[in-house]
CSV table of C-alpha atoms and ligand atoms in Angstrom, one decimal:
chain,number,residue,atom,x,y,z
C,1,MET,CA,0.0,0.4,-0.3
C,2,ASN,CA,1.3,3.5,-0.8
C,3,SER,CA,2.4,4.7,2.4
C,4,ARG,CA,0.9,8.2,1.8
C,5,HIS,CA,-2.4,6.5,2.3
C,6,LEU,CA,-1.0,4.9,5.8
C,7,PRO,CA,-1.9,6.8,9.4
C,8,ALA,CA,0.6,8.2,11.3
C,9,VAL,CA,1.3,6.7,14.3
C,10,GLY,CA,0.3,9.9,16.4
C,11,ARG,CA,-3.1,9.8,15.1
C,12,LEU,CA,-3.5,6.3,16.4
C,13,VAL,CA,-2.1,7.3,19.8
C,14,ASP,CA,-4.3,10.5,19.9
C,15,ALA,CA,-6.9,8.5,18.9
C,16,LEU,CA,-6.6,5.7,21.9
C,17,PRO,CA,-6.7,7.8,24.6
C,18,ASP,CA,-7.3,5.2,27.2
C,19,LEU,CA,-4.7,2.8,26.2
C,20,PRO,CA,-0.9,2.3,27.2
C,21,ARG,CA,0.6,4.4,25.1
C,22,THR,CA,3.6,2.7,24.4
C,23,LEU,CA,1.6,-0.5,23.5
C,24,VAL,CA,-0.2,1.6,21.0
C,25,VAL,CA,2.6,2.7,19.5
C,26,ALA,CA,4.1,-1.0,19.0
C,27,GLU,CA,0.8,-2.7,17.9
C,28,ALA,CA,0.4,0.5,15.2
C,29,ARG,CA,4.1,0.0,14.3
C,30,THR,CA,3.4,-4.0,14.1
C,31,LEU,CA,-0.1,-3.2,12.0
C,32,LEU,CA,1.8,-0.3,9.7
C,33,ASP,CA,4.3,-2.7,8.7
C,34,ALA,CA,2.3,-5.5,8.2
C,35,VAL,CA,0.0,-3.3,5.7
C,36,ARG,CA,3.2,-2.2,3.9
C,37,ASP,CA,4.4,-6.0,3.2
C,38,GLY,CA,0.8,-6.4,1.3
C,39,ALA,CA,-1.5,-7.1,4.4
C,40,GLN,CA,-5.5,-5.7,3.6
C,41,PRO,CA,-5.5,-2.7,5.6
C,42,PRO,CA,-8.2,-2.4,8.1
C,43,SER,CA,-11.4,-0.4,7.5
C,44,ASP,CA,-11.0,1.3,11.0
C,45,TRP,CA,-7.0,1.7,11.9
C,46,ALA,CA,-7.7,2.6,15.6
C,47,GLU,CA,-10.2,-0.2,16.2
C,48,ALA,CA,-7.8,-2.7,14.5
C,49,VAL,CA,-4.9,-1.1,16.6
C,50,ARG,CA,-7.4,-1.2,19.7
C,51,LEU,CA,-8.3,-5.2,19.4
C,52,LEU,CA,-4.3,-6.0,18.7
C,53,VAL,CA,-3.6,-3.9,22.2
C,54,ASP,CA,-6.4,-5.6,23.9
C,55,ALA,CA,-5.1,-9.2,22.3
C,56,ARG,CA,-1.8,-8.7,23.9
C,57,LEU,CA,-3.4,-7.7,27.0
C,58,ALA,CA,-5.1,-10.8,27.5
C,59,PRO,CA,-3.8,-13.4,29.5
C,60,ARG,CA,-2.6,-16.5,27.7
C,61,LEU,CA,-3.4,-18.6,30.5
C,62,ARG,CA,-7.1,-19.4,29.8
C,63,PRO,CA,-10.2,-21.9,31.0
C,64,VAL,CA,-10.4,-24.5,28.8
C,65,ILE,CA,-13.3,-27.2,28.8
C,66,ASN,CA,-12.2,-30.2,29.1
C,67,ALA,CA,-13.5,-33.0,26.8
C,68,THR,CA,-10.8,-35.3,26.8
C,69,GLY,CA,-12.2,-37.6,29.7
C,70,VAL,CA,-8.9,-37.5,31.9
C,71,VAL,CA,-10.0,-36.2,35.2
C,72,LEU,CA,-6.4,-35.6,36.6
C,73,HIS,CA,-4.9,-34.6,33.0
C,74,THR,CA,-1.7,-32.4,33.8
C,75,ASN,CA,-1.7,-30.1,30.7
C,76,LEU,CA,-4.6,-28.9,31.9
C,77,GLY,CA,-4.0,-28.2,35.3
C,78,ARG,CA,-5.0,-31.6,36.6
C,79,ALA,CA,-7.6,-31.0,39.3
C,80,PRO,CA,-10.9,-28.7,39.1
C,81,LEU,CA,-10.8,-27.0,42.3
C,82,GLY,CA,-14.4,-26.8,44.5
C,83,GLU,CA,-16.4,-24.1,45.1
C,84,ARG,CA,-14.9,-23.9,49.1
C,85,ALA,CA,-11.4,-24.2,47.5
C,86,ARG,CA,-12.1,-21.3,45.2
C,87,ALA,CA,-14.2,-18.8,47.9
C,88,HIS,CA,-11.1,-19.1,50.3
C,89,LEU,CA,-9.0,-18.4,47.4
C,90,SER,CA,-10.7,-15.9,46.3
C,91,ALA,CA,-11.3,-14.2,50.1
C,92,VAL,CA,-7.3,-14.1,50.5
C,93,SER,CA,-6.5,-13.1,47.1
C,94,THR,CA,-7.8,-9.1,46.8
C,95,GLY,CA,-6.4,-7.8,50.4
C,96,TRP,CA,-4.1,-9.1,52.9
C,97,CYS,CA,-4.7,-12.5,55.7
C,98,ASN,CA,-3.1,-13.9,58.4
C,99,LEU,CA,-0.5,-16.0,56.4
C,100,GLU,CA,1.7,-15.9,59.1
C,101,LEU,CA,0.1,-14.4,61.8
C,102,ASP,CA,-1.5,-15.6,65.2
C,103,LEU,CA,-4.6,-12.9,65.1
C,104,ARG,CA,-5.3,-14.5,69.0
C,105,THR,CA,-2.1,-13.0,70.3
C,106,GLY,CA,-0.8,-10.5,67.5
C,107,ALA,CA,2.6,-12.5,67.2
C,108,ARG,CA,3.8,-14.2,64.5
C,109,GLY,CA,2.0,-17.7,62.8
C,110,GLU,CA,2.3,-20.5,61.7
C,111,ARG,CA,2.6,-20.4,57.8
C,112,LEU,CA,0.5,-23.8,57.5
C,113,HIS,CA,-2.1,-24.0,60.2
C,114,GLY,CA,-5.0,-24.1,57.8
C,115,VAL,CA,-3.5,-27.2,56.5
C,116,GLU,CA,-1.6,-29.2,58.9
C,117,GLY,CA,-4.3,-29.7,61.5
C,118,ARG,CA,-6.5,-31.2,58.4
C,119,LEU,CA,-3.9,-33.3,57.1
C,120,ARG,CA,-3.2,-34.9,60.6
C,121,THR,CA,-7.4,-35.9,61.1
C,122,LEU,CA,-7.9,-36.5,57.6
C,123,THR,CA,-4.8,-38.7,57.0
C,124,GLY,CA,-4.8,-40.3,61.3
C,125,ALA,CA,-0.4,-39.0,60.8
C,126,PRO,CA,1.2,-37.8,63.6
C,127,ALA,CA,2.7,-34.9,61.8
C,128,ALA,CA,1.9,-33.0,58.1
C,129,LEU,CA,4.3,-30.4,55.8
C,130,ALA,CA,3.0,-28.9,52.6
C,131,VAL,CA,5.0,-27.7,49.7
C,132,ASN,CA,5.1,-26.4,46.2
C,133,ASN,CA,4.6,-30.3,44.4
C,134,ASN,CA,5.2,-34.0,44.8
C,135,ALA,CA,8.7,-33.5,43.6
C,136,ALA,CA,9.4,-30.7,46.0
C,137,ALA,CA,8.1,-33.0,48.8
C,138,VAL,CA,10.5,-36.1,47.9
C,139,LEU,CA,13.1,-33.6,46.8
C,140,LEU,CA,13.2,-32.3,50.5
C,141,VAL,CA,12.7,-35.0,52.5
C,142,LEU,CA,15.4,-37.1,50.6
C,143,THR,CA,17.4,-34.1,51.5
C,144,ALA,CA,16.8,-33.9,54.7
C,145,LEU,CA,16.6,-37.4,55.5
C,146,ALA,CA,19.6,-38.9,53.4
C,147,SER,CA,22.0,-36.5,52.0
C,148,GLY,CA,25.3,-37.8,52.0
C,149,ARG,CA,24.2,-41.5,52.6
C,150,GLU,CA,22.3,-44.2,51.3
C,151,VAL,CA,18.9,-45.1,50.1
C,152,ILE,CA,17.6,-48.7,49.3
C,153,VAL,CA,14.9,-48.1,46.4
C,154,SER,CA,13.7,-51.4,44.0
C,155,ARG,CA,14.5,-51.9,40.6
C,156,GLY,CA,11.2,-52.0,39.8
C,157,GLU,CA,10.2,-48.9,40.9
C,158,LEU,CA,13.3,-46.7,39.1
C,159,VAL,CA,10.4,-44.7,37.6
C,160,GLU,CA,10.4,-41.5,35.2
C,161,ILE,CA,7.2,-39.6,36.1
C,162,GLY,CA,7.6,-37.1,33.5
C,163,GLY,CA,9.4,-33.5,33.2
C,164,SER,CA,12.9,-35.3,34.0
C,165,PHE,CA,12.0,-36.0,37.5
C,166,ARG,CA,14.2,-40.1,37.5
C,167,VAL,CA,14.2,-41.5,40.9
C,168,PRO,CA,17.9,-42.1,40.4
C,169,GLU,CA,18.4,-38.8,39.1
C,170,VAL,CA,16.5,-37.1,42.2
C,171,ILE,CA,18.3,-39.2,44.5
C,172,SER,CA,21.9,-38.2,43.2
C,173,ALA,CA,20.6,-34.5,43.1
C,174,CYS,CA,20.0,-34.8,46.9
C,175,GLY,CA,23.1,-35.5,47.5
C,176,ALA,CA,22.1,-39.5,48.5
C,177,ARG,CA,23.8,-42.2,47.0
C,178,LEU,CA,21.1,-45.0,45.3
C,179,VAL,CA,21.2,-48.5,45.9
C,180,GLU,CA,19.2,-50.5,43.5
C,181,VAL,CA,17.8,-54.2,44.9
C,182,GLY,CA,16.0,-56.8,43.2
C,183,ALA,CA,15.0,-57.1,39.7
C,184,THR,CA,12.6,-54.8,37.6
C,185,ASN,CA,9.9,-57.5,37.9
C,186,ARG,CA,11.0,-59.1,41.3
C,187,THR,CA,12.0,-57.5,44.4
C,188,ARG,CA,11.8,-59.3,47.5
C,189,VAL,CA,12.4,-58.4,51.3
C,190,ALA,CA,15.4,-60.6,51.2
C,191,ASP,CA,16.7,-58.0,48.8
C,192,TYR,CA,16.4,-55.2,50.7
C,193,ALA,CA,17.8,-56.8,53.8
C,194,ARG,CA,21.0,-58.1,51.7
C,195,ALA,CA,21.5,-53.8,51.0
C,196,ILE,CA,20.7,-52.8,54.8
C,197,GLY,CA,25.2,-51.3,56.0
C,198,PRO,CA,26.4,-48.5,58.1
C,199,ASP,CA,25.6,-45.9,55.6
C,200,THR,CA,21.7,-46.8,54.6
C,201,ALA,CA,19.6,-43.6,55.4
C,202,ALA,CA,16.1,-44.8,54.1
C,203,ILE,CA,13.8,-47.3,52.0
C,204,LEU,CA,12.1,-45.8,49.6
C,205,ARG,CA,9.0,-46.9,47.8
C,206,VAL,CA,8.0,-45.5,45.0
C,207,HIS,CA,4.5,-45.6,43.2
C,208,PRO,CA,4.8,-46.9,39.4
C,209,SER,CA,2.2,-43.9,38.4
C,210,ASN,CA,2.6,-44.1,35.0
C,211,PHE,CA,3.5,-47.8,34.2
C,212,ARG,CA,2.3,-51.2,34.8
C,213,ILE,CA,4.5,-54.4,35.2
C,214,THR,CA,2.5,-57.7,34.9
C,215,GLY,CA,3.4,-61.3,34.4
C,216,PHE,CA,6.0,-63.0,37.0
C,217,THR,CA,6.3,-59.8,39.1
C,218,GLU,CA,6.5,-59.7,43.5
C,219,THR,CA,7.2,-56.4,45.2
C,220,PRO,CA,7.0,-56.9,48.5
C,221,ASP,CA,4.1,-55.5,50.7
C,222,ARG,CA,4.9,-53.2,53.2
C,223,ASP,CA,4.1,-54.7,56.5
C,224,GLY,CA,7.3,-56.5,54.9
C,225,LEU,CA,9.1,-53.6,54.6
C,226,GLN,CA,7.8,-52.2,57.5
C,227,THR,CA,9.2,-54.7,59.7
C,228,LEU,CA,12.7,-55.0,58.3
C,229,ALA,CA,13.2,-51.7,58.9
C,230,GLN,CA,12.0,-51.0,62.3
C,231,LYS,CA,14.8,-54.0,63.2
C,232,ALA,CA,17.1,-52.6,61.0
C,233,GLY,CA,16.2,-49.0,63.1
C,234,ILE,CA,15.8,-47.1,59.5
C,235,PRO,CA,12.9,-45.1,58.4
C,236,LEU,CA,10.4,-46.4,55.5
C,237,LEU,CA,9.3,-43.8,53.3
C,238,GLU,CA,6.6,-44.0,50.4
C,239,ASP,CA,6.2,-41.6,47.2
C,240,LEU,CA,2.7,-42.6,46.8
C,241,GLY,CA,2.4,-39.9,44.0
C,242,SER,CA,-1.3,-39.6,43.6
C,243,GLY,CA,-1.9,-40.2,47.5
C,244,ALA,CA,-5.8,-40.9,47.8
C,245,LEU,CA,-7.5,-39.7,51.0
C,246,VAL,CA,-10.6,-41.5,50.6
C,247,PRO,CA,-11.1,-45.1,49.8
C,248,GLY,CA,-13.0,-46.4,46.5
C,249,LEU,CA,-10.9,-44.5,43.9
C,250,GLY,CA,-8.9,-47.9,43.2
C,251,GLU,CA,-5.5,-46.2,44.7
C,252,PRO,CA,-4.5,-47.2,48.6
C,253,THR,CA,-5.4,-44.2,51.0
C,254,VAL,CA,-2.5,-42.3,52.1
C,255,ALA,CA,-4.0,-43.8,55.8
C,256,GLU,CA,-3.4,-47.3,54.8
C,257,ALA,CA,0.0,-46.3,53.1
C,258,LEU,CA,0.8,-45.0,56.8
C,259,ALA,CA,0.0,-48.0,58.8
C,260,ASP,CA,2.9,-49.9,57.6
C,261,VAL,CA,5.3,-47.2,56.5
C,262,ASP,CA,7.2,-44.1,58.6
C,263,LEU,CA,6.5,-40.9,55.8
C,264,VAL,CA,4.8,-40.6,52.9
C,265,THR,CA,4.5,-38.0,50.2
C,266,PHE,CA,2.1,-37.2,47.9
C,267,SER,CA,0.6,-34.5,45.1
C,268,GLY,CA,-1.9,-32.1,46.1
C,269,ASP,CA,-3.5,-31.8,42.7
C,270,LYS,CA,-3.8,-35.5,41.8
C,271,LEU,CA,-6.1,-37.9,43.4
C,272,LEU,CA,-6.9,-35.4,46.5
C,273,GLY,CA,-9.1,-33.2,43.9
C,274,GLY,CA,-6.4,-29.5,45.3
C,275,PRO,CA,-4.3,-27.2,43.9
C,276,GLN,CA,-0.4,-28.0,42.8
C,277,ALA,CA,0.9,-28.7,46.3
C,278,GLY,CA,3.1,-31.8,47.8
C,279,LEU,CA,2.2,-33.3,50.7
C,280,ILE,CA,4.5,-35.0,53.5
C,281,VAL,CA,3.0,-36.8,56.5
C,282,GLY,CA,4.5,-39.1,58.9
C,283,ARG,CA,6.5,-39.8,61.9
C,284,ALA,CA,7.1,-36.5,63.9
C,285,ASP,CA,10.7,-36.2,63.7
C,286,LEU,CA,10.9,-37.4,60.0
C,287,VAL,CA,8.5,-34.2,59.3
C,288,ALA,CA,10.5,-31.8,61.5
C,289,ALA,CA,13.4,-32.5,60.3
C,290,ALA,CA,12.2,-32.0,56.6
C,291,ARG,CA,10.6,-28.3,57.8
C,292,LYS,CA,13.8,-27.8,59.6
C,293,HIS,CA,16.4,-28.1,56.3
C,294,PRO,CA,17.1,-24.7,54.4
C,295,LEU,CA,15.4,-26.1,51.5
C,296,TYR,CA,11.5,-26.1,53.0
C,297,ARG,CA,11.9,-22.1,52.9
C,298,ALA,CA,12.7,-22.6,48.9
C,299,LEU,CA,9.7,-24.9,48.6
C,300,ARG,CA,7.1,-23.4,50.8
C,301,LEU,CA,3.4,-22.8,49.8
C,302,ASP,CA,2.2,-19.4,49.2
C,303,ARG,CA,-1.1,-18.2,50.5
C,304,LEU,CA,-3.4,-18.8,47.0
C,305,VAL,CA,-1.8,-22.2,47.2
C,306,LEU,CA,-2.9,-22.6,50.4
C,307,ALA,CA,-6.1,-20.9,50.5
C,308,ALA,CA,-7.4,-23.1,47.7
C,309,LEU,CA,-5.8,-26.5,49.6
C,310,GLU,CA,-7.3,-25.7,53.0
C,311,GLY,CA,-11.1,-25.2,51.1
C,312,THR,CA,-10.4,-28.8,49.3
C,313,LEU,CA,-9.6,-30.3,52.6
C,314,ALA,CA,-11.8,-28.5,54.7
C,315,ASP,CA,-14.9,-30.2,52.0
C,316,TYR,CA,-13.4,-33.3,52.9
C,317,GLU,CA,-13.9,-32.8,56.7
C,318,ALA,CA,-17.2,-32.1,55.8
C,319,GLY,CA,-17.9,-35.1,53.7
C,320,VAL,CA,-17.8,-33.2,50.2
C,321,ALA,CA,-15.9,-34.8,47.8
C,322,PRO,CA,-13.9,-32.7,45.8
C,323,PRO,CA,-14.9,-32.2,41.7
C,324,ALA,CA,-12.2,-34.6,40.7
C,325,VAL,CA,-13.1,-37.0,42.8
C,326,ALA,CA,-17.0,-36.5,42.0
C,327,LEU,CA,-16.1,-36.7,38.3
C,328,LEU,CA,-13.8,-40.3,38.9
C,329,ASN,CA,-16.7,-41.8,41.0
C,330,ALA,CA,-19.6,-40.7,38.1
C,331,PRO,CA,-21.6,-43.2,37.3
C,332,VAL,CA,-21.7,-44.8,33.9
C,333,PRO,CA,-25.7,-44.5,33.4
C,334,GLU,CA,-25.3,-41.2,34.4
C,335,LEU,CA,-22.9,-40.4,31.9
C,336,ARG,CA,-24.9,-41.8,29.2
C,337,ILE,CA,-27.6,-40.1,30.0
C,338,ARG,CA,-25.7,-36.9,29.8
C,339,ALA,CA,-24.2,-37.9,26.5
C,340,LYS,CA,-27.9,-39.0,24.8
C,341,ALA,CA,-29.2,-35.8,25.9
C,342,LEU,CA,-25.9,-33.4,24.2
C,343,ALA,CA,-25.7,-35.5,21.4
C,344,GLU,CA,-29.6,-35.0,20.6
C,345,LEU,CA,-29.1,-31.5,21.6
C,346,LEU,CA,-25.8,-31.0,18.8
C,347,SER,CA,-28.2,-32.8,16.0
C,348,GLY,CA,-30.9,-30.5,16.8
C,349,GLN,CA,-28.7,-27.8,15.6
C,350,GLY,CA,-27.4,-29.8,12.7
C,351,TRP,CA,-24.7,-31.4,13.4
C,352,LYS,CA,-24.2,-35.3,12.9
C,353,ALA,CA,-23.8,-36.3,16.6
C,354,ALA,CA,-24.4,-40.1,18.4
C,355,ALA,CA,-23.3,-41.0,22.2
C,356,ALA,CA,-21.2,-43.9,22.4
C,357,ALA,CA,-19.3,-45.7,25.3
C,358,VAL,CA,-15.9,-45.0,25.8
C,359,ASP,CA,-12.3,-46.0,27.9
C,360,GLY,CA,-11.4,-42.9,29.5
C,361,GLN,CA,-8.5,-42.6,32.0
C,362,ALA,CA,-8.0,-41.3,35.8
C,363,GLY,CA,-4.7,-39.6,34.6
C,364,GLY,CA,-2.2,-37.7,37.1
C,365,GLY,CA,-0.8,-41.2,37.7
C,366,ALA,CA,-3.7,-42.5,39.1
C,367,LEU,CA,-4.6,-46.6,38.3
C,368,PRO,CA,-1.9,-46.9,35.3
C,369,GLY,CA,-3.0,-48.9,32.8
C,370,GLN,CA,-7.1,-48.9,33.9
C,371,ALA,CA,-9.7,-47.9,31.3
C,372,LEU,CA,-12.1,-45.8,32.7
C,373,PRO,CA,-15.6,-46.4,31.3
C,374,SER,CA,-17.3,-43.8,30.1
C,375,TRP,CA,-19.7,-42.0,27.6
C,376,ALA,CA,-18.8,-39.4,25.0
C,377,VAL,CA,-20.9,-37.6,21.6
C,378,LEU,CA,-19.2,-38.9,18.1
C,379,VAL,CA,-19.3,-35.9,16.1
C,380,ALA,CA,-19.0,-36.7,12.2
C,381,VAL,CA,-17.5,-33.9,10.3
C,382,SER,CA,-15.1,-33.9,7.5
C,383,GLY,CA,-12.2,-32.0,8.5
C,384,ALA,CA,-12.5,-32.7,11.6
C,385,ASP,CA,-8.6,-32.2,12.8
C,386,ALA,CA,-9.5,-28.6,11.7
C,387,LEU,CA,-12.5,-28.2,13.3
C,388,LEU,CA,-10.6,-29.5,16.3
C,389,ALA,CA,-8.0,-27.0,15.8
C,390,ARG,CA,-10.4,-23.9,15.5
C,391,LEU,CA,-12.2,-25.4,19.2
C,392,ARG,CA,-8.6,-25.4,20.9
C,393,LEU,CA,-8.3,-21.9,19.4
C,394,GLY,CA,-12.0,-20.7,20.7
C,395,THR,CA,-13.2,-19.0,23.5
C,396,PRO,CA,-13.5,-20.6,25.8
C,397,ALA,CA,-11.1,-23.2,24.6
C,398,VAL,CA,-12.0,-26.8,24.1
C,399,MET,CA,-9.6,-30.2,24.4
C,400,ALA,CA,-11.2,-33.0,22.6
C,401,ARG,CA,-10.0,-35.8,20.4
C,402,VAL,CA,-10.6,-36.9,17.0
C,403,ALA,CA,-10.8,-41.0,16.1
C,404,GLU,CA,-11.8,-42.0,12.8
C,405,GLY,CA,-12.7,-39.1,11.8
C,406,HIS,CA,-15.1,-37.8,14.3
C,407,ILE,CA,-14.7,-35.5,17.4
C,408,VAL,CA,-14.8,-37.2,20.1
C,409,LEU,CA,-16.4,-35.3,23.7
C,410,ASP,CA,-16.6,-37.2,26.4
C,411,VAL,CA,-18.8,-36.1,28.9
C,412,ARG,CA,-17.2,-37.2,32.5
C,413,THR,CA,-14.9,-34.5,32.3
C,414,VAL,CA,-17.4,-31.7,30.9
C,415,LEU,CA,-18.8,-30.0,33.9
C,416,PRO,CA,-22.5,-30.0,33.8
C,417,ALA,CA,-22.4,-25.7,34.2
C,418,GLU,CA,-20.0,-26.0,30.9
C,419,GLU,CA,-22.3,-27.5,28.5
C,420,PRO,CA,-24.0,-24.7,27.0
C,421,ALA,CA,-20.5,-23.0,26.5
C,422,LEU,CA,-19.2,-26.0,25.0
C,423,VAL,CA,-22.3,-26.2,22.5
C,424,ALA,CA,-21.7,-22.5,21.5
C,425,ALA,CA,-17.9,-23.2,20.8
C,426,LEU,CA,-18.9,-26.0,18.1
C,427,ALA,CA,-21.2,-23.4,16.7
C,428,ALA,CA,-18.7,-20.6,16.6
C,429,ALA,CA,-16.3,-23.2,15.1
C,430,ARG,CA,-18.3,-24.1,12.7
C,431,ALA,CA,-19.1,-21.2,11.6
C,432,ALA,CA,-15.3,-19.5,11.3
C,433,ARG,CA,-14.9,-22.3,8.7
X,501,PLP,C1,3.2,-37.3,40.2
X,501,PLP,C2,4.3,-37.9,40.8
X,501,PLP,C3,5.2,-37.1,41.0
X,501,PLP,C4,5.5,-35.8,41.0
X,501,PLP,O1,4.1,-35.3,41.6
X,501,PLP,P1,4.3,-33.7,41.2
X,501,PLP,O2,2.8,-33.0,42.2
X,501,PLP,O3,4.0,-33.4,39.9
X,501,PLP,O4,5.4,-32.9,41.9
X,501,PLP,C5,6.2,-38.1,42.0
X,501,PLP,N1,6.0,-39.4,42.4
X,501,PLP,C6,5.3,-40.1,41.7
X,501,PLP,C7,5.1,-41.3,42.4
X,501,PLP,C8,4.5,-39.5,41.4
X,501,PLP,O5,3.1,-39.8,40.6
């Protein structure tokens, strides 16, 4: 375009007095450069620049409707928060709060005052600590308890969790030495017994969260190892990963594990269903050693997470399941009814939609290799992949999958309140074609 017809940057700045000047200048220049390079000039320059500035200021971290059927989807932020957690979070986010203040005495208080007691009540543990995530919990515990000494782990449990969290590397990053025992598929108590020496700091059990070894396998149960650890006078630690607080989710509960081991670490945003956090529960002297270590200061929780975690734990105390637990327990017949109703609604809007039974997943390292039977709406469209891409870029964004030319919308993870937005997102994605 002939540059004589282009508006001056200064004129656009004047036309948009309510917007930050530096951003208007930057976005106006970008737009002018694009038009000089042959892009179609906008009919209203000021409006076009306003949209660019708005887009620049819009959060990149956006809500996503999860139609994948994977409840604890790590890429989507794992567990959705419940009402009480959201209310707590909102209440302490605006102004100040008694994060480290004892309101009764006016003196300095304990940062974990809202979660420590609740964690003890819910797990039966004598002591509890909370940090940034479970990776941090493992790092802190091993550094505080085993630095410069040996940690015994079964070869069948030298797992990689993802995001470069590998047990052997974590142990060496903590300044401890790994002593591997047993074989990939079979490890016995006697293998651990032989490995115990004067330098042994702990025995570590690790939950194989994202895989499953089947066939000719053997792992000692916790009480076998407990007897051995007690006789040797060394702590038995367990990285439970997904640690459930309530039974019935197909994984051992934290309380069950604690019946036999001295210290358990687990995630706040897996089967617990809260915000990202790492929980450490167990023997008081071991928890105290972790809390005293300087690393704790670097891994401690901020008030927003603490508020969400306290709200989630209070829900458990009140007998209310957090959303992730409710979604995992959603009865299949109920999902079938929802999928059928949604398919009918979409059919009425001109989609070729039908309800079908599908296999979902728990995600988050819970129930590895186990399908979670669910129901989905299958939408037959030409160019399913392109439509899927537009769904991801819509507002709200929608994450689904494509199978055999169909868009698969698993209803287990679509919150009922999100259904109208999902229907609207589909219509918008179709209109954008
Ligand atoms: C998920 C998991 C971790 C890491 O937990 P984050 O909370 O994601 O840091 C560590 N160990 C096990 C066994 C896990 O399943």
